[in-house]
Amino acid sequence: MKKLILLLALAGMAFAWTNDALPEVLDAQYDYSACNVQFAKDFVEMREACAETHGETVFDSSDYISDLDDSLADVKDAADDGDGLQFNGAMWTLRAEMLSLGAAVVGDALTNKSADFRGCVLGGTDELDDALESCRSDAFQKGKTAATDYVNNELEYANGQIDDLDGLGADTSGMQTVVDQGEALVDDIGPAFDSEDPAEVSKVYQRHSRLVLLFRLEKMVAVMDYAEPIIEAGSNRNKDELLDDMADLRGDTVDLLDECEYSETVGSDYGLKNLGCWSEGLALMGRFNSLQALYLGGV
Amino acid sequence: MKKILIALLLISVLLLAGCAKRGEAQIQQNQTNQSGGSQEDQSLGDLFNIDTDKPAEAGGYSVPAAGEE
């Protein structure tokens, strides 16, 4: 019977909630990256045409372009699959290859080139810039819709979790505060994407990341506060260990909630802070989830 | 004597049957209790389950356009 319960619990964990708007979000980011890759390819091609016209030699870009095409295809596959982890990995590779091509272009430009060649490249770049801006603008609009859907889905899911715990009589005020902050964030998504500034978009993402973490930490506290008196009054064989672990975990979770307090203002260290908060938060989540096995093992 | 033996045998059989029935009823009761308790335990146990996946990041918007510089 216990094995069956554990299996049921594990099965429940395996079918964790997924955000239906994730592929849409990743696809918008893919579009933005595809704009940049297309610009890079067109730029290199235009530069090579200028070199031919003005009798210059430029570096061979064929391997760079081939790598970029392959990496962009990987990004697209990951976006279509809605696989965030694979997407981030493919995007990391693509970013490194774009930087590598950029460095090769800059390095080549620093070698002796005629004024006519330089003028040709500058003239051709203006046209490409317009195409890049237009392409990015479309990607930002797509990203705005996707990000709004994504956060709204999360808010709906979060409200469902609050309702469930409310129904049990748990104190969900901390979770509700984070949801309220999330609703305020939704209002800022549109202006951030409309600014067509990647830095502004990044700020919205960073605030969102912090809120997701804080909601989960608040939920952990709500669950532990609810479960503690029930376990105390019960006869679980792991009762003492459970109560000790929960007390330790609750203290650490409240400390992290303080340390990672939410702010709508995103400074230069916000991203780094998120990284640290998530690192510690994931460790706490692991401890929290391990309570399930300890609890069911003592039934 | 024979009648006494038969009577004792009958009593023993009846006693054994009674014990078996009580035992069965007890097992059923235990199973019911266990089933009810397990459902509550399962519900409480289910609460110790938090998502550990990280949300979407903005990585795609930090890819530079080589040549733009």
Coordinates of C-alpha atoms in Angstrom, one line a residue, chain A:
Chain A
M1 CA 0.0 0.0 0.0
K2 CA 2.8 2.4 0.9
K3 CA 4.6 1.6 -2.3
L4 CA 1.4 2.4 -4.2
I5 CA 1.1 5.7 -2.4
L6 CA 4.7 6.6 -3.2
L7 CA 4.2 5.6 -6.8
L8 CA 1.1 7.8 -7.0
A9 CA 3.0 10.7 -5.5
L10 CA 5.9 10.2 -7.9
A11 CA 3.4 10.0 -10.8
G12 CA 1.9 13.3 -9.7
M13 CA 5.3 14.9 -9.7
A14 CA 6.1 13.6 -13.2
F15 CA 3.0 15.3 -14.6
A16 CA 4.0 18.7 -13.3
W17 CA 2.2 21.8 -14.6
T18 CA 3.6 23.3 -17.8
N19 CA 2.8 26.7 -19.2
D20 CA 1.0 26.4 -22.5
A21 CA 2.4 29.7 -23.7
L22 CA 6.1 28.6 -23.4
P23 CA 6.5 27.5 -27.0
E24 CA 5.0 30.9 -28.0
V25 CA 7.5 32.7 -25.8
L26 CA 10.4 30.8 -27.1
D27 CA 9.2 31.2 -30.7
A28 CA 9.2 35.0 -30.3
Q29 CA 12.8 34.9 -29.0
Y30 CA 13.7 32.7 -31.9
D31 CA 12.2 35.2 -34.3
Y32 CA 14.3 38.0 -32.7
S33 CA 17.5 35.9 -33.0
A34 CA 16.6 34.9 -36.6
C35 CA 16.5 38.7 -37.4
N36 CA 20.0 39.1 -36.1
V37 CA 21.3 36.0 -37.8
Q38 CA 19.8 37.2 -41.1
F39 CA 21.3 40.6 -40.6
A40 CA 24.7 39.1 -40.0
K41 CA 24.5 36.9 -43.1
D42 CA 23.3 39.8 -45.3
F43 CA 26.0 42.0 -43.9
V44 CA 28.8 39.6 -44.6
E45 CA 27.4 38.9 -48.1
M46 CA 27.2 42.7 -48.8
R47 CA 30.7 43.1 -47.5
E48 CA 32.0 40.4 -49.8
A49 CA 30.2 42.0 -52.7
C50 CA 31.9 45.3 -51.9
A51 CA 35.3 43.6 -51.7
E52 CA 34.8 42.1 -55.1
T53 CA 33.7 45.5 -56.6
H54 CA 36.7 47.3 -55.1
G55 CA 39.4 44.6 -55.5
E56 CA 39.7 43.8 -51.8
T57 CA 40.1 40.5 -50.0
V58 CA 38.0 39.7 -47.0
F59 CA 38.0 36.7 -44.6
D60 CA 36.2 33.5 -45.6
S61 CA 32.9 33.5 -43.7
S62 CA 31.5 30.3 -45.0
D63 CA 32.2 28.2 -41.8
Y64 CA 30.8 30.9 -39.6
I65 CA 27.6 31.1 -41.6
S66 CA 27.2 27.3 -41.7
D67 CA 27.6 27.1 -37.9
L68 CA 25.0 29.9 -37.5
D69 CA 22.5 28.2 -39.7
D70 CA 22.9 24.9 -37.7
S71 CA 22.6 26.7 -34.3
L72 CA 19.6 28.7 -35.4
A73 CA 17.9 25.4 -36.5
D74 CA 18.6 24.0 -33.1
V75 CA 17.1 27.0 -31.4
K76 CA 14.0 26.6 -33.7
D77 CA 13.7 22.9 -32.8
A78 CA 13.9 23.6 -29.1
A79 CA 11.3 26.4 -29.4
D80 CA 8.9 24.2 -31.3
D81 CA 9.3 21.5 -28.6
G82 CA 8.7 24.1 -25.9
D83 CA 12.0 22.8 -24.3
G84 CA 13.3 25.7 -22.2
L85 CA 16.5 24.0 -21.1
Q86 CA 17.4 22.9 -24.6
F87 CA 16.4 26.3 -25.9
N88 CA 18.8 28.1 -23.5
G89 CA 21.6 25.8 -24.4
A90 CA 21.1 26.3 -28.2
M91 CA 20.8 30.1 -27.6
W92 CA 24.0 30.1 -25.7
T93 CA 25.8 28.5 -28.6
L94 CA 24.2 30.8 -31.1
R95 CA 25.2 33.9 -29.0
A96 CA 28.8 32.6 -28.9
E97 CA 28.9 32.1 -32.7
M98 CA 27.5 35.5 -33.4
L99 CA 30.2 37.1 -31.1
S100 CA 32.8 35.0 -32.9
L101 CA 31.6 36.2 -36.3
G102 CA 31.4 39.8 -35.0
A103 CA 35.0 39.6 -33.8
A104 CA 36.1 38.2 -37.2
V105 CA 34.4 41.1 -39.0
V106 CA 36.0 43.7 -36.7
G107 CA 39.4 42.0 -37.0
D108 CA 39.1 42.0 -40.8
A109 CA 38.0 45.6 -40.9
L110 CA 41.1 46.6 -39.0
T111 CA 43.4 45.3 -41.8
N112 CA 44.2 47.7 -44.7
K113 CA 41.1 48.4 -46.7
S114 CA 40.5 51.1 -49.3
A115 CA 38.2 54.2 -48.6
D116 CA 36.0 53.0 -51.5
F117 CA 35.5 49.7 -49.9
R118 CA 34.7 51.3 -46.5
G119 CA 32.2 53.6 -48.2
C120 CA 30.5 50.7 -50.0
V121 CA 30.1 48.8 -46.7
L122 CA 28.7 51.8 -44.9
G123 CA 26.2 52.6 -47.6
G124 CA 25.0 49.0 -47.7
T125 CA 24.7 48.8 -43.9
D126 CA 22.0 51.5 -43.8
E127 CA 19.6 49.4 -45.9
L128 CA 20.3 46.3 -43.8
D129 CA 19.7 48.3 -40.6
D130 CA 16.2 49.2 -41.7
A131 CA 15.4 45.6 -42.5
L132 CA 16.8 44.6 -39.1
E133 CA 14.7 47.1 -37.2
S134 CA 11.5 46.1 -39.0
C135 CA 12.2 42.4 -38.4
R136 CA 12.9 43.0 -34.7
S137 CA 9.8 45.1 -34.3
D138 CA 7.6 42.2 -35.5
A139 CA 9.5 39.9 -33.1
F140 CA 8.9 42.3 -30.2
Q141 CA 5.2 42.5 -30.9
K142 CA 5.0 38.7 -31.0
G143 CA 7.0 38.6 -27.8
K144 CA 4.6 41.0 -26.1
T145 CA 1.6 38.8 -26.8
A146 CA 3.5 35.6 -25.8
A147 CA 4.9 37.1 -22.6
T148 CA 1.5 38.4 -21.6
D149 CA -0.2 35.0 -22.2
Y150 CA 2.6 33.3 -20.3
V151 CA 2.3 35.4 -17.2
N152 CA -1.5 35.3 -17.3
N153 CA -1.4 31.5 -17.4
E154 CA 0.9 31.5 -14.4
L155 CA -1.4 33.9 -12.5
E156 CA -4.3 31.6 -13.2
Y157 CA -2.3 28.6 -12.0
A158 CA -1.1 30.5 -8.9
N159 CA -4.7 31.5 -8.1
G160 CA -5.8 27.9 -8.4
Q161 CA -3.1 26.9 -5.8
I162 CA -4.2 29.7 -3.5
D163 CA -7.8 28.5 -3.8
D164 CA -6.8 24.9 -3.0
L165 CA -4.9 25.9 0.1
D166 CA -7.5 28.4 1.2
G167 CA -10.0 25.6 1.0
L168 CA -7.9 23.7 3.6
G169 CA -7.8 26.8 5.8
A170 CA -4.1 27.6 5.2
D171 CA -2.8 31.2 5.4
T172 CA -2.2 32.2 1.8
S173 CA -1.6 35.9 2.4
G174 CA 2.0 35.8 1.4
M175 CA 1.2 34.0 -1.9
Q176 CA -1.6 36.5 -2.6
T177 CA 0.9 39.4 -2.2
V178 CA 3.1 37.9 -4.9
V179 CA 0.1 37.3 -7.2
D180 CA -0.8 41.0 -6.7
Q181 CA 2.7 42.0 -7.7
G182 CA 2.5 39.6 -10.7
E183 CA -0.7 41.3 -11.8
A184 CA 1.1 44.7 -11.7
L185 CA 3.9 43.2 -13.7
V186 CA 1.5 42.2 -16.5
D187 CA 0.7 45.9 -17.0
D188 CA 4.4 46.6 -17.6
I189 CA 4.9 43.9 -20.2
G190 CA 3.4 45.9 -23.1
P191 CA 5.4 49.1 -22.6
A192 CA 8.6 47.1 -22.2
F193 CA 8.2 45.3 -25.5
D194 CA 6.8 48.4 -27.3
S195 CA 10.1 50.2 -26.3
E196 CA 11.8 47.7 -28.6
D197 CA 14.7 47.8 -26.2
P198 CA 16.1 44.4 -25.2
A199 CA 17.3 45.9 -21.9
E200 CA 13.7 46.9 -21.0
V201 CA 12.4 43.5 -22.0
S202 CA 15.1 41.9 -19.9
K203 CA 14.0 43.9 -16.9
V204 CA 10.5 42.5 -17.1
Y205 CA 11.8 39.0 -17.4
Q206 CA 14.1 39.5 -14.4
R207 CA 11.2 40.8 -12.2
H208 CA 9.1 37.9 -13.4
S209 CA 11.8 35.4 -12.4
R210 CA 12.0 36.8 -8.9
L211 CA 8.2 36.7 -8.5
V212 CA 8.0 33.1 -9.5
L213 CA 10.7 32.2 -6.9
L214 CA 9.0 34.2 -4.2
F215 CA 5.6 32.7 -4.9
R216 CA 7.0 29.2 -4.5
L217 CA 8.8 30.1 -1.3
E218 CA 5.6 31.7 0.1
K219 CA 3.7 28.5 -0.8
M220 CA 6.2 26.4 1.0
V221 CA 5.8 28.5 4.1
A222 CA 2.0 28.3 3.8
V223 CA 2.0 24.5 3.4
M224 CA 4.4 24.0 6.4
D225 CA 2.4 26.3 8.6
Y226 CA -0.7 24.3 7.7
A227 CA 0.8 20.9 8.0
E228 CA 2.8 21.5 11.2
P229 CA -0.1 21.2 13.8
I230 CA -1.6 18.3 11.9
I231 CA 1.6 16.3 12.0
E232 CA 2.1 17.4 15.6
A233 CA -1.3 15.9 16.6
G234 CA -0.9 12.8 14.4
S235 CA 1.0 9.6 14.9
N236 CA 3.4 9.6 11.9
R237 CA 6.4 7.4 12.7
N238 CA 8.7 10.1 11.3
K239 CA 6.9 12.8 13.2
D240 CA 9.9 14.1 15.2
E241 CA 12.2 14.2 12.2
L242 CA 9.5 15.8 10.1
L243 CA 8.8 18.6 12.6
D244 CA 12.6 19.3 13.1
D245 CA 13.2 19.4 9.3
M246 CA 10.1 21.6 8.8
A247 CA 11.2 24.0 11.5
D248 CA 14.7 24.3 10.0
L249 CA 13.4 24.6 6.4
R250 CA 10.8 27.2 7.4
G251 CA 13.4 29.4 9.1
D252 CA 15.7 29.2 6.0
T253 CA 12.8 29.9 3.7
V254 CA 11.7 33.0 5.6
D255 CA 15.3 34.2 5.6
L256 CA 15.5 33.8 1.8
L257 CA 12.2 35.6 1.4
D258 CA 13.7 38.5 3.2
E259 CA 17.0 38.4 1.4
C260 CA 15.3 38.2 -2.0
E261 CA 12.6 40.8 -1.4
Y262 CA 10.9 41.9 -4.6
S263 CA 11.5 45.2 -6.2
E264 CA 10.0 46.7 -9.3
T265 CA 13.2 48.7 -9.9
V266 CA 15.7 46.6 -11.8
G267 CA 19.3 47.7 -11.2
S268 CA 22.5 46.3 -12.7
D269 CA 22.8 43.6 -10.0
Y270 CA 19.2 42.4 -10.2
G271 CA 20.1 39.5 -12.6
L272 CA 23.0 38.4 -10.4
K273 CA 20.9 38.5 -7.4
N274 CA 18.2 36.4 -9.1
L275 CA 20.9 33.8 -9.9
G276 CA 21.9 33.6 -6.2
C277 CA 18.3 33.6 -5.0
W278 CA 17.3 30.8 -7.4
S279 CA 20.3 28.8 -6.5
E280 CA 19.4 28.9 -2.8
G281 CA 15.7 28.6 -3.6
L282 CA 16.1 25.4 -5.6
A283 CA 18.1 23.9 -2.7
L284 CA 15.2 24.7 -0.4
M285 CA 12.6 23.4 -2.8
G286 CA 14.6 20.1 -2.9
R287 CA 14.4 19.9 0.9
F288 CA 10.7 20.7 0.8
N289 CA 9.9 18.0 -1.8
S290 CA 11.9 15.5 0.2
L291 CA 9.5 16.0 3.1
Q292 CA 6.9 14.1 1.1
A293 CA 8.8 10.9 1.1
L294 CA 9.7 11.3 4.7
Y295 CA 6.0 11.9 5.5
L296 CA 4.6 9.1 3.5
G297 CA 7.4 6.8 4.7
G298 CA 6.1 7.3 8.3
V299 CA 2.4 6.6 7.5

